[in-house]
Short mmCIF file of C-alpha atoms and ligand atoms in Angstrom, two decimals:
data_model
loop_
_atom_site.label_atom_id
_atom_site.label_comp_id
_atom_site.label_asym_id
_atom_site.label_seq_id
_atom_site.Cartn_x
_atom_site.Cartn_y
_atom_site.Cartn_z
CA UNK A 1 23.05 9.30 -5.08
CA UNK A 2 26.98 8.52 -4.57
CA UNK A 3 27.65 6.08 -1.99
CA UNK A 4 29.85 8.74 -0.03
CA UNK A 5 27.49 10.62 0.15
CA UNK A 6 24.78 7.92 1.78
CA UNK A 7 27.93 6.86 3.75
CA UNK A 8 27.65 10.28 5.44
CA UNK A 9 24.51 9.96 5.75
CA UNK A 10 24.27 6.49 7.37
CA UNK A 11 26.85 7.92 10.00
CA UNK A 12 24.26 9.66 11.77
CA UNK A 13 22.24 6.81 12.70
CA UNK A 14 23.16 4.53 15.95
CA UNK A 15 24.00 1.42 13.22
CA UNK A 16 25.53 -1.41 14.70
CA UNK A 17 29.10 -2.38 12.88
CA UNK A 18 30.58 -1.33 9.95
CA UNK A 19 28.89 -0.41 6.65
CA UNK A 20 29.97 -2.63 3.97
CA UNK A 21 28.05 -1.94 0.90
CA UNK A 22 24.79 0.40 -0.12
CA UNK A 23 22.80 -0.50 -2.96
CA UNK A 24 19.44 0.06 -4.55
CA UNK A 25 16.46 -2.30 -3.05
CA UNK A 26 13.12 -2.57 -4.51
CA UNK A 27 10.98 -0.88 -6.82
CA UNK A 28 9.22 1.62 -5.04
CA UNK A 29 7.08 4.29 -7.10
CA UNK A 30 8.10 7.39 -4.39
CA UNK A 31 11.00 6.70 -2.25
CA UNK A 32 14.48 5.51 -2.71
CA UNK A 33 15.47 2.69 -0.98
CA UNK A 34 18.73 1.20 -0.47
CA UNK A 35 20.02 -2.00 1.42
CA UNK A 36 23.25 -1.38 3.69
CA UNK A 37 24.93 -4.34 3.95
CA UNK A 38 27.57 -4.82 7.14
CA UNK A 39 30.32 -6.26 7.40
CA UNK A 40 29.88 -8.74 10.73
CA UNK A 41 27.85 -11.25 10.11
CA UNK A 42 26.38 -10.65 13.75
CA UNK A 43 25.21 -7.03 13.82
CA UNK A 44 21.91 -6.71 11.47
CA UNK A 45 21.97 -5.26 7.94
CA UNK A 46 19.52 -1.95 7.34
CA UNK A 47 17.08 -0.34 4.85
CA UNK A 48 18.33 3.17 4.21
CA UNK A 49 14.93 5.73 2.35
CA UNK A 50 14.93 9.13 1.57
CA UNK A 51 11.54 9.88 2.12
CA UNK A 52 10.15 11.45 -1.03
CA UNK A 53 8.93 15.33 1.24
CA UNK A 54 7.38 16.83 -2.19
CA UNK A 55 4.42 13.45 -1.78
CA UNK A 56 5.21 13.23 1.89
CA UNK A 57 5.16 16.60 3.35
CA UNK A 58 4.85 16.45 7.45
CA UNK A 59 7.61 13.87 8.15
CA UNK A 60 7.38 14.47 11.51
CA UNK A 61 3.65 13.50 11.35
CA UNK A 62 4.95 10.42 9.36
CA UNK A 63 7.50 8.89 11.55
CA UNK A 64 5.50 9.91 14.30
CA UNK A 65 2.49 7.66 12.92
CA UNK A 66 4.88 4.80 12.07
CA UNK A 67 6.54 4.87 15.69
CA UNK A 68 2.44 4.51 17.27
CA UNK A 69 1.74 1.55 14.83
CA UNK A 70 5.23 -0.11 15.37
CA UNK A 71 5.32 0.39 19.27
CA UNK A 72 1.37 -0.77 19.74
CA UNK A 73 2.46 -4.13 17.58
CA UNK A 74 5.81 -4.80 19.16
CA UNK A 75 3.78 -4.43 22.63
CA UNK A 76 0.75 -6.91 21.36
CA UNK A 77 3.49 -9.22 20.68
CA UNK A 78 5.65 -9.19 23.70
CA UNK A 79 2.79 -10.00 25.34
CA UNK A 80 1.84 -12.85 22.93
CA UNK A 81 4.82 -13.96 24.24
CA UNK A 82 6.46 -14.16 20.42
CA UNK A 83 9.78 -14.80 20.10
CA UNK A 84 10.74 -13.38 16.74
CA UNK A 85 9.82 -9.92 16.93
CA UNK A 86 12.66 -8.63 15.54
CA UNK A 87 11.60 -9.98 12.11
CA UNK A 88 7.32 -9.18 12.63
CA UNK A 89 7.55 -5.66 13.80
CA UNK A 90 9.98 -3.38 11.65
CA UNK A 91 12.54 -1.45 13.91
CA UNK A 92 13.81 2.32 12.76
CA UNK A 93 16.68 3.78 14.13
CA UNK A 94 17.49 6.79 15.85
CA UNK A 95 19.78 9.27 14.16
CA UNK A 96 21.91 12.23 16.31
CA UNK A 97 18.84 14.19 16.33
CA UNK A 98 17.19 12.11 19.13
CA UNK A 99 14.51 11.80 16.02
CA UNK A 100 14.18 8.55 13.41
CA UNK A 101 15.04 10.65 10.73
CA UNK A 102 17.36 13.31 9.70
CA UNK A 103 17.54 16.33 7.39
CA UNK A 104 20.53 16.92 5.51
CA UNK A 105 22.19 20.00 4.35
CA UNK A 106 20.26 19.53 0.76
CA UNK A 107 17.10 19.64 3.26
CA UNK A 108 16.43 16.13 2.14
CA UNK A 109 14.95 13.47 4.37
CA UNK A 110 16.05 10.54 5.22
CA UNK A 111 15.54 6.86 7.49
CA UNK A 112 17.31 3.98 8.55
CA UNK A 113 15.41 1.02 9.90
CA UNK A 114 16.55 -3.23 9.95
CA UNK A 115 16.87 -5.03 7.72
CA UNK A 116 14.70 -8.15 8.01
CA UNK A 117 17.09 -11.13 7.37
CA UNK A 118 15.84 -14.48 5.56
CA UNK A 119 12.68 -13.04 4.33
CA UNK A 120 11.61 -12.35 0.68
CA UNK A 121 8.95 -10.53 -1.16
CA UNK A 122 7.53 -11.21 -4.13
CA UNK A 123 5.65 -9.38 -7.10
CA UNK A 124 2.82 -12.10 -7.67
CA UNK A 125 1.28 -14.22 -5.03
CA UNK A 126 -0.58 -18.04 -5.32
CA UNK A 127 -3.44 -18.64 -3.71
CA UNK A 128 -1.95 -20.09 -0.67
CA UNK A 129 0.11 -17.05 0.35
CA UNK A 130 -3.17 -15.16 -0.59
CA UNK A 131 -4.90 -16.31 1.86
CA UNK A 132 -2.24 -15.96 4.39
CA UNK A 133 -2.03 -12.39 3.10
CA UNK A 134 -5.36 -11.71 3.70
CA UNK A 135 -4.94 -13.35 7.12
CA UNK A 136 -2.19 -11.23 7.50
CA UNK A 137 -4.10 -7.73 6.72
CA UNK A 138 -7.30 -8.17 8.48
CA UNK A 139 -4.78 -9.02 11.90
CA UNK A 140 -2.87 -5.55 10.87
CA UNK A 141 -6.01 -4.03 10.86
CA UNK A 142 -7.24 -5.76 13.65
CA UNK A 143 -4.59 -4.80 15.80
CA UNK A 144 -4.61 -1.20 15.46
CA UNK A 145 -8.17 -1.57 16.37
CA UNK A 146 -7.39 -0.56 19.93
CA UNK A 147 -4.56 1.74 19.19
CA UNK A 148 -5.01 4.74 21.88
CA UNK A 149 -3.53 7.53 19.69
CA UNK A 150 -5.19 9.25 16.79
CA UNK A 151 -3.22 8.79 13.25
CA UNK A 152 -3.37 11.91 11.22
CA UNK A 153 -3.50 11.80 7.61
CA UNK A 154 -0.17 11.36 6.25
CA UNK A 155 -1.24 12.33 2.41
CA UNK A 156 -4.83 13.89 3.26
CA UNK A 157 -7.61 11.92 1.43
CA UNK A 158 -5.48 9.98 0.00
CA UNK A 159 -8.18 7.35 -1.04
CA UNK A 160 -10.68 9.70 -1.73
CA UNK A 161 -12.42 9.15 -5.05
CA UNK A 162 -13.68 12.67 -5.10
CA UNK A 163 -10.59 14.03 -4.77
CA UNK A 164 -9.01 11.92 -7.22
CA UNK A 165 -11.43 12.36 -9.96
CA UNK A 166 -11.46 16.25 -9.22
CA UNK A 167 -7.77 15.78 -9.51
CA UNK A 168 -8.34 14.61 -13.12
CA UNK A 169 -10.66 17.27 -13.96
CA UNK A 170 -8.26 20.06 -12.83
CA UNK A 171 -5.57 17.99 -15.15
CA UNK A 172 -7.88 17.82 -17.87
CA UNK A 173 -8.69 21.35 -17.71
CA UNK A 174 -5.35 22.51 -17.72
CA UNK A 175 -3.84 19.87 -19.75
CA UNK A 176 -0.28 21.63 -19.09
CA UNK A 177 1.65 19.15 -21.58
CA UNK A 178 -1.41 18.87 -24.43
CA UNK A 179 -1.69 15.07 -23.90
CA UNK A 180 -5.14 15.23 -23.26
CA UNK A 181 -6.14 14.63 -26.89
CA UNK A 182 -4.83 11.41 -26.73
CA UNK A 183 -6.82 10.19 -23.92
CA UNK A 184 -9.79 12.04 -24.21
CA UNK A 185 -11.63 8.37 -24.21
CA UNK A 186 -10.51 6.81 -21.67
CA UNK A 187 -11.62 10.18 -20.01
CA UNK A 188 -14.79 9.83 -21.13
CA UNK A 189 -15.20 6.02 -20.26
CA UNK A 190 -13.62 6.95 -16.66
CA UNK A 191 -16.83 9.49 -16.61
CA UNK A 192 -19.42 6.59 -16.54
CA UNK A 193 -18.31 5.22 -13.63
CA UNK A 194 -17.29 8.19 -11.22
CA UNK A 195 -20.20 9.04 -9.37
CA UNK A 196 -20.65 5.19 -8.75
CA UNK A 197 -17.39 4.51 -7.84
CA UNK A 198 -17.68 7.62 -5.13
CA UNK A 199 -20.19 5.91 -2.88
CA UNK A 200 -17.45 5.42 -0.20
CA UNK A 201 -17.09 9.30 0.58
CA UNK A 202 -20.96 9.25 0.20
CA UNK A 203 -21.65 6.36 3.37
CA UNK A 204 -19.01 8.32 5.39
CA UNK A 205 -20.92 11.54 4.89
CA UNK A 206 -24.10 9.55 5.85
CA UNK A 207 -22.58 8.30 8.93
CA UNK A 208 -22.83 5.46 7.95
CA UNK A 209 -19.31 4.02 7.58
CA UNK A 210 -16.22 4.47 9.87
CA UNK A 211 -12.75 5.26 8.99
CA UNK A 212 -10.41 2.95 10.75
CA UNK A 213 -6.39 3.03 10.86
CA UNK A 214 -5.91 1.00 7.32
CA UNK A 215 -2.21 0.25 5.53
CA UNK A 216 -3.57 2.23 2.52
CA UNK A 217 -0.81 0.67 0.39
CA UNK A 218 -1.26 -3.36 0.42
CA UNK A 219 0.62 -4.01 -2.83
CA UNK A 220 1.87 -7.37 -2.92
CA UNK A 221 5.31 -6.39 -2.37
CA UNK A 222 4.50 -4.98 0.74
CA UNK A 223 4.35 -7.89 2.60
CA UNK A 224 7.19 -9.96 3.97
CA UNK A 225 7.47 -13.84 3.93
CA UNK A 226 9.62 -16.14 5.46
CA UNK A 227 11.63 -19.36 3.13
CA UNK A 228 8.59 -21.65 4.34
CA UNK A 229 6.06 -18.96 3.01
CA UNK A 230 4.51 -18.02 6.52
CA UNK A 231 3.84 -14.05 6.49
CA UNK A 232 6.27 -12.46 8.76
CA UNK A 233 5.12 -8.96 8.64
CA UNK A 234 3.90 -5.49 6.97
CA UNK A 235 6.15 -3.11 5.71
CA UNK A 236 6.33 0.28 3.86
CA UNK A 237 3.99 2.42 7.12
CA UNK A 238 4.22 5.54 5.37
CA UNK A 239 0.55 5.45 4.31
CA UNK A 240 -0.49 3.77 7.55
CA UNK A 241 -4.21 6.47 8.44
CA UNK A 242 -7.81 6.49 9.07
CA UNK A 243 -9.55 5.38 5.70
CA UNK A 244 -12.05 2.75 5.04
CA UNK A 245 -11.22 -0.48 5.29
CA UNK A 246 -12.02 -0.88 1.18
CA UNK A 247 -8.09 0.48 1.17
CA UNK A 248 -6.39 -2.41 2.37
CA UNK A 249 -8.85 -5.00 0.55
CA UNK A 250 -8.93 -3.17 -2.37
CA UNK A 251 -5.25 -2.62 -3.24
CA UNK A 252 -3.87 -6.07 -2.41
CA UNK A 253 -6.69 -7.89 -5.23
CA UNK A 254 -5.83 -4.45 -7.39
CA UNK A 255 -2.30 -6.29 -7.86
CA UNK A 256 -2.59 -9.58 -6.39
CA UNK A 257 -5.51 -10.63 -8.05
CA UNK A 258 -4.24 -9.30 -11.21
CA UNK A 259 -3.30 -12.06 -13.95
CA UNK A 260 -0.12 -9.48 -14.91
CA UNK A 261 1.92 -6.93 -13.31
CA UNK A 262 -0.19 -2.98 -13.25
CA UNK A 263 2.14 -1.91 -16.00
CA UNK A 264 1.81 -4.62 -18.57
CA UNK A 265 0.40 -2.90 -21.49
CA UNK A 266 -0.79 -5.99 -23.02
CA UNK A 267 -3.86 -6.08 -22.20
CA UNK A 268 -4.72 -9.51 -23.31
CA UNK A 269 -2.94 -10.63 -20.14
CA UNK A 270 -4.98 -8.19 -18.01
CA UNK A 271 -7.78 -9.70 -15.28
CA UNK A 272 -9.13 -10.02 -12.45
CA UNK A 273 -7.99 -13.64 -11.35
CA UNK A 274 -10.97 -15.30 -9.06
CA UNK A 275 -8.61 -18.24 -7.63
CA UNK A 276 -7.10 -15.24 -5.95
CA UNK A 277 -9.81 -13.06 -4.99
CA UNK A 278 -11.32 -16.53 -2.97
CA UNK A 279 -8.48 -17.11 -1.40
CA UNK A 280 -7.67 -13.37 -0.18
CA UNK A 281 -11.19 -13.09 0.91
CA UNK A 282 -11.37 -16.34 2.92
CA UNK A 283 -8.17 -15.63 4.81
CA UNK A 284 -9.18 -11.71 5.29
CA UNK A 285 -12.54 -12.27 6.88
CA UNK A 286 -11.12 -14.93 9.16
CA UNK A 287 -9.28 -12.29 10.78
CA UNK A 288 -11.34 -9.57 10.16
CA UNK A 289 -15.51 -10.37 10.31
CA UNK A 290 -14.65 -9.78 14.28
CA UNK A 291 -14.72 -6.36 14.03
CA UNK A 292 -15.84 -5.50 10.51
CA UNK A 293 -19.74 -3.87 9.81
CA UNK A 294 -22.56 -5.15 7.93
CA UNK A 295 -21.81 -2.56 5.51
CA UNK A 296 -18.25 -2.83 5.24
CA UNK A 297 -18.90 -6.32 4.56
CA UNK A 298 -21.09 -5.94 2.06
CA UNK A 299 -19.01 -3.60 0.35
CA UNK A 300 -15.98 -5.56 -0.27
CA UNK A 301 -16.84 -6.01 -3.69
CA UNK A 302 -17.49 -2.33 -4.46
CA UNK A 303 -13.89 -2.13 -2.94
CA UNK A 304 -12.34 -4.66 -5.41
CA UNK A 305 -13.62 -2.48 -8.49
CA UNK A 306 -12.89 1.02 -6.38
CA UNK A 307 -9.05 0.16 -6.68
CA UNK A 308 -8.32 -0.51 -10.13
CA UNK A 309 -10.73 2.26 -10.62
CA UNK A 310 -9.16 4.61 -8.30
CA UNK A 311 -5.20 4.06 -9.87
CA UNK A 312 -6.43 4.10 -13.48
CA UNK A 313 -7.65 7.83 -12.48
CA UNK A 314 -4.11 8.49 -10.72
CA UNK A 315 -1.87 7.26 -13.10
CA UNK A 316 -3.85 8.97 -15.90
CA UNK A 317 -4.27 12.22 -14.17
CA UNK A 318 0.00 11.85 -13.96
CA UNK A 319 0.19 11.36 -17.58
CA UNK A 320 -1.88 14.45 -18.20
CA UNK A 321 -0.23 16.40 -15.59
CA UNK A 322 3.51 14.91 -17.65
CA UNK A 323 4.36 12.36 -15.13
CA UNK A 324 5.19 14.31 -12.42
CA UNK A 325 4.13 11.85 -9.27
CA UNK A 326 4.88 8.30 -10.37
CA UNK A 327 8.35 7.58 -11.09
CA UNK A 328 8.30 6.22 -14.56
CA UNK A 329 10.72 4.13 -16.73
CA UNK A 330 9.36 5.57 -20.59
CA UNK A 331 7.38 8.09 -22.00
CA UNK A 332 3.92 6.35 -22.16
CA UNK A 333 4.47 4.45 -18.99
CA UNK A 334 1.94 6.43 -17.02
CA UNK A 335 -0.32 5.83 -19.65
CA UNK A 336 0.05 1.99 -20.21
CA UNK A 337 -0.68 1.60 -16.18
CA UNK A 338 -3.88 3.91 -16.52
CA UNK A 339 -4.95 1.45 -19.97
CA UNK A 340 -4.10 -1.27 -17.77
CA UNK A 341 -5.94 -0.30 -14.93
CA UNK A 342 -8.80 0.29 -16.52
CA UNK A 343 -9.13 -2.94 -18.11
CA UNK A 344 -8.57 -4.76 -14.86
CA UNK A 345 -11.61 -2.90 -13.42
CA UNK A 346 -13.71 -3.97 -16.39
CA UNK A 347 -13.02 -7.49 -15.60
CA UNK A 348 -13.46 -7.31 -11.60
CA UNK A 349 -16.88 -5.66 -12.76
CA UNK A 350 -17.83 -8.44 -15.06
CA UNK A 351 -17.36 -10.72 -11.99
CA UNK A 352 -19.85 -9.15 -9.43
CA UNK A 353 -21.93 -11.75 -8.73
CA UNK A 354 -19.79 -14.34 -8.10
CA UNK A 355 -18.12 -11.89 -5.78
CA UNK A 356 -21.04 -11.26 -4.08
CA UNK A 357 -22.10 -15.20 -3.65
CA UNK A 358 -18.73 -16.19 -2.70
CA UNK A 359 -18.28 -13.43 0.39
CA UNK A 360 -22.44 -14.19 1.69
CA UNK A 361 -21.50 -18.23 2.00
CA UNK A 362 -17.88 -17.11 3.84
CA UNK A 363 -19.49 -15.39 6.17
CA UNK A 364 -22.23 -17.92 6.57
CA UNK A 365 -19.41 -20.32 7.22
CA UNK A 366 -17.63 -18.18 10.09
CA UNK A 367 -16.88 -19.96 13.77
CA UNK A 368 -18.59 -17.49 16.23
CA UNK A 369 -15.84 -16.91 17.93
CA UNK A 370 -12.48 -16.13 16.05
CA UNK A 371 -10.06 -18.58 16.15
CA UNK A 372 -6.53 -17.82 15.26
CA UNK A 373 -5.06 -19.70 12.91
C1 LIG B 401 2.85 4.02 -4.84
O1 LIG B 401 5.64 3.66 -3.38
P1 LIG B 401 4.79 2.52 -3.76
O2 LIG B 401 5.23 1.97 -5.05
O3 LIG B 401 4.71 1.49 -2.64
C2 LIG B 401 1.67 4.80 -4.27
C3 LIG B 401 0.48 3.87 -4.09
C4 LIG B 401 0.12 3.29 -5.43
C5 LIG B 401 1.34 2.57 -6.01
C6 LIG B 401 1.05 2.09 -7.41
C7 LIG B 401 2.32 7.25 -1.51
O4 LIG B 401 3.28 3.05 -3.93
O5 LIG B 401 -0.62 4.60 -3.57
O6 LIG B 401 -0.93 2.39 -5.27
O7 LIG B 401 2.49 3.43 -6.07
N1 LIG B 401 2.06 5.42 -3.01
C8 LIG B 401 1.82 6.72 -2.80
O8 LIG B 401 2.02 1.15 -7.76
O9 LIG B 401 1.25 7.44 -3.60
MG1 LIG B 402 6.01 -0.14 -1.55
#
């Protein structure tokens, strides 16, 4: 979009000084995102988004959800007596419509929140920031614990296996763009492992296993660092919702734990790293054996297959549908992620056991009582 145009935008949300710049930030799969520089070094840059309505359709819901989670953290750490809130909590601004977002004439949506200064992201992690990432997520989690308001779903079931693979079978069936011959494989291989890999939706039918406010979208590159490496906090809220806590597990060791990025289409360079996995682990159910179940426990390495599992069926089911969810870069780029996918669940699969040893000696190894680090 022209910069005018976001300039016109931007001026109808309380900002602080006077917009410098506006460029593109990230690489986001859904929104756009754009950094607005100022021009006084002492009023605080900001993130501008248009929230993508077609994937996210109740924005009200949305922002509403993201102002619960960011008021019941800011709170837990006033009263932790932190002094750097400002860069743990993120911060959205108000816009003219007494709301933290704004419509505009095209009826698109749009948000401004601060910019966190001296932090950095990054696309791969070493096993030291693993572990503080896993740290990191099982506090998240762990704080919303008590959070007195009930989330609603801001993409409904969006973890769901069942969903997903009926999503692929409603692709297949139509196969709108005749792609389908070309992956009619994969589809097959994908088959084997469905019913397995829907055990989650099965326990919570059971009553078995509880939904608890999750992230839902741990990528790497959703978590902010500071220049000495210490996590600062969690951003991009939009798919903050009840779901099992296999989500946030899951997804972070889906591209953390992956020796290459989740589009590489090499797939010699495609794996499920173990270095990573141990460290994650260690630092996750420091924070989070407190309040985590037997079964939840137990499952972590279902969860570590369920992810790779889960976005080989998206990001095929997108190729079949003619990429119409995923932003992509070239034609087969849909497809490369599923093929890549795919072979990353393979290879957390051939690692089970060790998996399985590794989290029963953690959590024979636990203090008692949780001890923050
Ligand atoms: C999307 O927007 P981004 O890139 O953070 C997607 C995630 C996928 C991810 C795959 C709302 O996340 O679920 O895991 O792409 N978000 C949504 O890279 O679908
Ligand atoms: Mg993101």
């Amino acid at each position: 979009m022209e910069e005018k145009n976001l300039l016109q935008i931007l001026s109808h949300f309380d900002i602080n000084g006077k917009v410098q710049s506006v460029k593109p930030l990230g690489n986001g799969l859904i929104n756009d995102t754009y950094k607005v520089e100022t021009e006084d070094k002492n009023t605080p840059d900001y993130v501008l988004q248009r929230i993508n309505n077609a994937i996210f359709t109740d924005v009200e819901l949305l922002q509403n959800n993201i102002k619960q989670v960011t008021c019941h953290i800011r709170k837990k750490l006033e009263e932790k007596g932190e002094n750097d809130i400002e860069r743990k909590v993120l911060t959205f601004i108000k816009a003219d419509t007494n709301k933290t977002y704004l419509q505009d004439a095209d009826g698109k949506y749009w948000r401004v929140s601060q910019f966190i200064p001296d932090a950095q992201t990054f696309e791969t992690v070493n096993a030291e920031y693993s572990y503080a990432a896993g740290l990191a997520f099982g506090e998240f989690e762990a704080s919303l614990v008590d959070l007195p308001e009930q989330l609603g779903e801001t993409i409904p079931n969006f973890h769901n296996m069942e969903l997903r693979i009926n999503q692929l079978h409603e692709a297949v069936e139509k196969d709108p763009v005749k792609r389908l011959e070309t992956v009619k494989e994969m589809v097959t291989e994908i088959e084997k492992h469905a019913f397995e890999m829907c055990k989650a939706e099965r326990l919570y039918r059971e009553g078995k296993l509880p939904k608890r406010i999750c992230h839902c979208d741990t990528k790497v590159n959703n978590m902010m660092f500071d220049k000495d490496g210490n996590i600062l906090c969690v951003i991009d809220l939009d798919t903050v919702m009840p779901s099992f806590i296999f989500s946030d597990y899951g997804d972070f060791l889906r591209t953390g734990a992956n020796f290459t990025s989740e589009d590489d289409p090499d797939m010699s360079r495609v794996g499920f790293n173990m270095d990573i996995f141990r460290a994650f682990t260690k630092g996750y159910l420091t924070s989070a054996s407190r309040f985590l179940l037997p079964i939840e426990i137990e499952n972590l390495p279902y969860a570590a297959a369920l992810f790779p599992f889960m976005q080989c069926v998206r990001f095929l089911t997108d190729y079949i549908n003619g990429d119409i969810y995923y932003k992509i870069k070239y034609k087969e780029h849909n497809l490369d992620r599923a093929k890549n996918q795919l072979h990353l669940f393979n290879s957390v699969c051939e690692h089970n056991k060790d998996m399985v040893h590794f989290i029963e000696d953690c959590i024979s190894q636990q203090p008692k009582e949780y001890e923050k680090i």
